[in-house]
Amino acid sequence: MKMLRLLLALVAILAVSAAISAQAPMPDDNTLVIAQSVDIDGWEPSEVNSRPEANMINHVFATLYEITETGVLEPNLASGISYSEDGKEITFTMHEGLTCHDGEPLTAEDVAYTFNRAGDDANGFTGNTAGFVFDSAGFIRAEAVSELDVTIFVERFQSVNHGLLSEVFIHCKDSYEAMSLEEAAQSPIGSGPYKYVEWVPDSHTLMEKFEDFLPREAGFDRLVWRVIPEASTRVAELIAGNVDIISNVVPDQADAVNMSGVAEVQAVQGTRRMYVGLNQREQYNDSEGGRAIKDSAVRVALQYAVDVPTICATLLGTECDRMKSMVNPPNDNPNLEAYPYDPVKAGELLDAAGYPADDDGARFHIVFQAGSGRYLNDANVVQAISQYLTDVGVIVDLQMMDWSSEFVPALRQHNVGPLYFVGTGGGTWNAQYDMADISTPTGATNYTEWSNPEWFALRETLADPSLTAEETQDIVNAMLEVMYNDPPWLFLYFQPDFYGVSNRVDWQARRDEKVIVYKAQLAM
Amino acid sequence: MGKYLIRRLLQSILVIVGVTLLSFITLHIAGDPTYLFVSERASEEEIIATRARLGFDRPIAEQYISFLINLSRGDFGNSLKARTSAFDLVMDRLPATLELTLFAMLVATVFAIPIGIISAINRGTPVDGGVMLLAMLGQSIPSFWLGLMFILFVGLQLRWLPISGHVPLLKPLFAGEFDLFLANLPQAIRHLIMPALTVGVFSLSRNARLVRSAMLEVLSLDYIKTARAKGLVERKVIIGHAFRNALIPVVTILGLEFGFLLSGVVVVETVFSWPGVGRQVFNAINQRDIPVVQAAVVLFSFMFVLLNLIVDLLYAVLDPRVRLE
Amino acid sequence: MSPPPTLPAENPKRSALLTVASAGLQEESVGFAARAWTSLLRARWPLLALAILALTTLMALVGPQVAPKDPNRQELIMRLKPPMTRDADGSIQFLLGSDALGRDVLSRLIYGARVSILVGITAVTMGGVAGSLLGLTAGYLGGRIDDVIMRLADIQLAFPFILLAIMALVVLERGVLSLVLVLGIGQWVTYARIARGETISQREKEYVEAARALGMSRARIMLRSILPNILAPLIVIASFNVASVILAEAALSFLGLGVPPNVPTWGGMLAESRDQLLGGKWWLAVYPGLAIMLTVLSLNILGDWLRDFLDPRLRGTV
């Protein structure tokens, strides 16, 4: 009789769950249509797991401050910020007269509630806020000290805390206290420039302008976020005029877009740092290659073996500067020069390090692991790198893995390599944000377990709130020089990002992978 | 009859439990899925806490048994990602996939029959040769490729049909909103044509060839020759006698066809951005959202089993020679 | 089922029984090749199909000797060159063009034949052998074993193949072996069902009874007496299945679950070419597409002929 019950349930649910969902609206003078490759998993503002999710959430929920495209922190819901003397208490002052989308006034109490709810272990949140921001900032708790002032308590002073805490999406207290986690994931009540209207999973989301949003003026009345997984289909919809902005254009399809006369491709130098990790863990000592890259001289030699500019020009469809350290310009060390492509020198350095080529030109064998489908043209890039390394005698055994189910779990446990291909998100607003990847020798994101003592000694000295900006930069520069000479990574490039933008829209792509469209307007 | 039904139902339950076991084991062989549920920079404590929250710290057998106990109460659990009922999530997507599959089935059967008949009547002529060549081609093109070609030529170059997306049809129908159903109908069908053809073209080609073979067989039989000799008009011969026989191979494989077409939707839903179960379950497998995978797999196998049971019962009703035992 | 009674060796009925027992076999072996050849010649199209398949197989076998280049050798600056591209001294460098990494399309096509054909044939052989044996056992022994095997088949049938394949490929290490395994597992049920049905229809025939009376072991009866008589439909199905396996490989490549990208396969090449479609780089899609289509087409034509030749009863079912 289970069958019968299942059947009944089937009919009942079909009847009930049939929310009235129309098709995705088409672009018009008041409607902007954006297409991304993946959909949001749910609308919980404290559980955002990916960039495409953040892009959508970011229009429904506002943050305290906002990082502009030039890397400046601008007031958003908050109008000001102040620190206690030891830098461990950060007080944000809110704008007056803010409301959430259901009309509930938005005050300091709501901000404190947002932070404490996100940090509450009982909710089990694991997204960007609880899993990254709070850990990195050393968040303890939040407290409303007056109608408009909210204080965030953290474990230690860091100059990046301001920006980190500005990644938290703010919502109101009464509405979220009244909802279960399931309800919150289905029906968001936001605080941002656009109001959630409808979500048809894997098809589209509809948002409408929230007229009472004070900090910013939004452009289009309606936003439609479509989900189109296949890159060619996205481009076809853009050229056909059914979509205004698409992300992740394949570089080789850029010409087709530009020649359509309907849309143009915007290529921006992104902030994601792409590199080949040189895993230093003991477990790789069993292999020839694992032993070889323990030697700092070998790691330097490999930097000369890969022709990064050619990879950019051919496989990524744009000129790009080679990465010279883990920090995005302009916050990096200006005195460092990116390693040039010089296979002869790479060979000489490998000879000198004690790895001469045998009769077949082979010096040592090494395993190179990579996921596929995550980064721009990644499958081709890793094959090209393998070829370059093999050409200087480092015989690469390239192992492609499924990104989410194989590669990521191994990466998290620092079990990839000895060579592996990864890109880590960065920012333009603070060098230390970029350097947070290597916080301790066994830190979660220090996947190579690189343990250079100089680096970590210098890092200690940064936790001093009395340092001036110049003094901080000097320490940063010194650290980056240490890393340059004893590289844990084979430095590649900052990943360029390609957006397709309809000619009818005036919109500028950003470098940090964020798609923020409330400023977009009809082209004149 | 009653006994037979009960036995078939018991067997079906066994099959569905077997299906859940198979997918459960497969998804767990790959090791600990916890890492897919924490952020990029999660700490060790957080990973341990998450593992406990998701229940992955319990022995596999225990996890499966508790899953089965919940299943017997009709509870698939909550999606690990979306945190809402996995069953509801899948049911929400099912109408879109059903539209695609049923429309493809329609294409594969309704078109196949006249094509096969015309081909058989014109046996040996260029018409027959051309049709059969097309049918052979239809069986040798990978579906993602055909879909992209449709998008680029029919959708983008000619602008005859919408490139991608979905207009709901079954959902308003099930909800009793006939006005909306009728209003959506023209757009919905325009959106359906390319994806449904892509899913169904392989079956269409195969069925057309089957119908042709069956027709040829029948046309050469004595009673047809007799009918002709008796002076019956050619058209009547074909419609009256041969046609019914030509239906048999198509009806025979209907049940299996449904399963085959469901297999095709994963690729086609991705190409045409169709919000169906195929894409959902593909993502869920990649994200190890086990409750969603289980709910989808159980529903698919349930529909498959049910459909085949109905086909078998129909047989027994239509053909008294078939005994149910 | 009780064990078959054993007869003393000098039993006078023995020779008569032996004749009956081998009757099923004899019919198959007399002039088989000659009849097949005449039939092929008469039908013409299957002959062409056979020629194409022979050529493909030859290409797969001698690939490394005839391929102009290393199929994985990249030259980034020579990427996406059209067919007939010549180098500075006028000799043809890329006869069929180069791909997104500057690899030679012709060489990859030749090496791709190896993997695609190998995957197709081994997967079908694996699934076919396993399925046929299981079906044979189920049909001949019946009872509990039959129930278990057929329930397993039901489970697999009720489980959409692509989901099973995706799950298994996500779990297994990526490579040709995993792919063959998964595609092979996807095949066995068809063979098991047909083999079982055929076996049941043969089980009570005179020649089987005779073999039983002679005291042959069950395994021997199944493999030596029954199997040769039920082989025809299985071979016909297999010829069609190689084609569908090649298509399934292409679909899995599209989903990113095929063999690793440094192993050339036709399906993989076609899947990779989709990023170049809008850019008009037709050669990346046309050549592997043609290779797949010609091979699959040939297999289907040959399958049709095999069906009509070996087992015309199947017409209208496969």
CSV table of C-alpha atoms in Angstrom, one decimal, chain B residues 164-285:
chain,number,residue,atom,x,y,z
B,164,SER,CA,15.9,28.0,-24.7
B,165,GLY,CA,13.7,28.1,-21.7
B,166,HIS,CA,10.4,26.6,-20.6
B,167,VAL,CA,6.8,27.7,-20.3
B,168,PRO,CA,4.8,25.6,-17.8
B,169,LEU,CA,2.0,23.5,-19.1
B,170,LEU,CA,1.3,20.6,-16.9
B,171,LYS,CA,1.7,22.6,-13.7
B,172,PRO,CA,-1.2,24.9,-14.3
B,173,LEU,CA,-3.2,22.0,-15.6
B,174,PHE,CA,-2.6,20.0,-12.4
B,175,ALA,CA,-3.4,23.0,-10.3
B,176,GLY,CA,-6.7,23.3,-12.2
B,177,GLU,CA,-5.9,26.7,-13.7
B,178,PHE,CA,-7.2,26.0,-17.2
B,179,ASP,CA,-7.2,29.6,-18.2
B,180,LEU,CA,-3.5,29.8,-17.6
B,181,PHE,CA,-3.0,26.4,-19.2
B,182,LEU,CA,-4.7,27.7,-22.4
B,183,ALA,CA,-2.9,31.0,-22.3
B,184,ASN,CA,0.4,29.3,-22.0
B,185,LEU,CA,-0.3,26.6,-24.6
B,186,PRO,CA,0.9,28.3,-27.8
B,187,GLN,CA,4.2,29.5,-26.3
B,188,ALA,CA,4.7,26.3,-24.4
B,189,ILE,CA,4.5,24.3,-27.5
B,190,ARG,CA,6.8,26.5,-29.4
B,191,HIS,CA,9.3,26.1,-26.6
B,192,LEU,CA,8.8,22.3,-26.6
B,193,ILE,CA,9.4,21.6,-30.2
B,194,MET,CA,13.2,21.7,-30.4
B,195,PRO,CA,14.0,20.0,-27.1
B,196,ALA,CA,11.4,17.3,-27.7
B,197,LEU,CA,12.6,16.6,-31.2
B,198,THR,CA,16.1,16.3,-29.8
B,199,VAL,CA,15.1,13.9,-27.2
B,200,GLY,CA,12.8,11.9,-29.5
B,201,VAL,CA,14.6,11.8,-32.8
B,202,PHE,CA,16.5,8.5,-32.0
B,203,SER,CA,13.3,6.7,-31.0
B,204,LEU,CA,11.4,8.3,-33.9
B,205,SER,CA,14.0,6.9,-36.4
B,206,ARG,CA,14.1,3.5,-34.8
B,207,ASN,CA,10.3,3.3,-34.6
B,208,ALA,CA,9.9,4.3,-38.3
B,209,ARG,CA,12.1,1.5,-39.3
B,210,LEU,CA,10.3,-1.0,-37.1
B,211,VAL,CA,6.9,0.1,-38.5
B,212,ARG,CA,8.3,-0.3,-42.0
B,213,SER,CA,9.6,-3.8,-41.4
B,214,ALA,CA,6.4,-4.9,-39.7
B,215,MET,CA,4.3,-3.4,-42.6
B,216,LEU,CA,6.4,-5.2,-45.2
B,217,GLU,CA,5.9,-8.4,-43.3
B,218,VAL,CA,2.2,-8.0,-43.1
B,219,LEU,CA,1.8,-6.8,-46.7
B,220,SER,CA,3.4,-10.1,-47.9
B,221,LEU,CA,1.0,-12.2,-45.8
B,222,ASP,CA,-1.6,-14.3,-47.5
B,223,TYR,CA,-4.7,-12.7,-46.1
B,224,ILE,CA,-3.6,-9.3,-47.4
B,225,LYS,CA,-3.0,-10.8,-50.7
B,226,THR,CA,-6.5,-12.4,-50.5
B,227,ALA,CA,-8.0,-9.1,-49.6
B,228,ARG,CA,-6.3,-7.5,-52.6
B,229,ALA,CA,-7.5,-10.3,-54.8
B,230,LYS,CA,-11.0,-9.8,-53.5
B,231,GLY,CA,-10.7,-6.4,-55.1
B,232,LEU,CA,-10.5,-4.3,-51.9
B,233,VAL,CA,-9.1,-0.8,-52.6
B,234,GLU,CA,-5.4,-0.5,-51.8
B,235,ARG,CA,-6.1,2.2,-49.2
B,236,LYS,CA,-8.6,0.1,-47.3
B,237,VAL,CA,-6.2,-2.8,-47.3
B,238,ILE,CA,-3.5,-0.7,-45.7
B,239,ILE,CA,-5.7,1.0,-43.2
B,240,GLY,CA,-7.9,-2.0,-42.4
B,241,HIS,CA,-5.4,-4.7,-42.0
B,242,ALA,CA,-1.8,-3.7,-42.2
B,243,PHE,CA,-2.0,-0.6,-40.1
B,244,ARG,CA,-3.2,-2.4,-36.9
B,245,ASN,CA,-0.4,-4.9,-37.2
B,246,ALA,CA,2.2,-2.2,-37.8
B,247,LEU,CA,1.2,-0.7,-34.4
B,248,ILE,CA,2.2,-3.8,-32.5
B,249,PRO,CA,6.0,-3.2,-32.4
B,250,VAL,CA,5.5,0.4,-31.4
B,251,VAL,CA,3.1,-0.4,-28.6
B,252,THR,CA,5.4,-3.3,-27.4
B,253,ILE,CA,8.3,-1.0,-26.6
B,254,LEU,CA,6.3,1.9,-25.2
B,255,GLY,CA,7.1,0.9,-21.7
B,256,LEU,CA,10.8,0.6,-22.2
B,257,GLU,CA,10.8,3.7,-24.4
B,258,PHE,CA,9.7,5.8,-21.5
B,259,GLY,CA,12.8,4.8,-19.5
B,260,PHE,CA,15.0,5.4,-22.5
B,261,LEU,CA,13.6,8.9,-23.1
B,262,LEU,CA,14.0,9.8,-19.5
B,263,SER,CA,17.7,8.9,-19.9
B,264,GLY,CA,18.0,11.4,-22.7
B,265,VAL,CA,16.6,14.4,-20.8
B,266,VAL,CA,19.7,15.1,-18.7
B,267,VAL,CA,21.7,16.2,-21.7
B,268,VAL,CA,18.8,17.9,-23.5
B,269,GLU,CA,17.7,19.8,-20.4
B,270,THR,CA,21.2,21.2,-20.1
B,271,VAL,CA,21.4,22.3,-23.7
B,272,PHE,CA,18.0,24.0,-23.7
B,273,SER,CA,18.1,25.3,-20.2
B,274,TRP,CA,15.0,23.3,-19.3
B,275,PRO,CA,14.2,23.3,-15.6
B,276,GLY,CA,13.5,19.6,-15.2
B,277,VAL,CA,14.4,16.8,-12.9
B,278,GLY,CA,17.3,15.6,-15.2
B,279,ARG,CA,19.4,18.7,-14.6
B,280,GLN,CA,18.3,18.8,-10.9
B,281,VAL,CA,19.4,15.2,-10.3
B,282,PHE,CA,22.7,15.7,-12.2
B,283,ASN,CA,23.5,18.7,-10.0
B,284,ALA,CA,22.4,16.8,-6.9
B,285,ILE,CA,24.7,13.9,-7.8
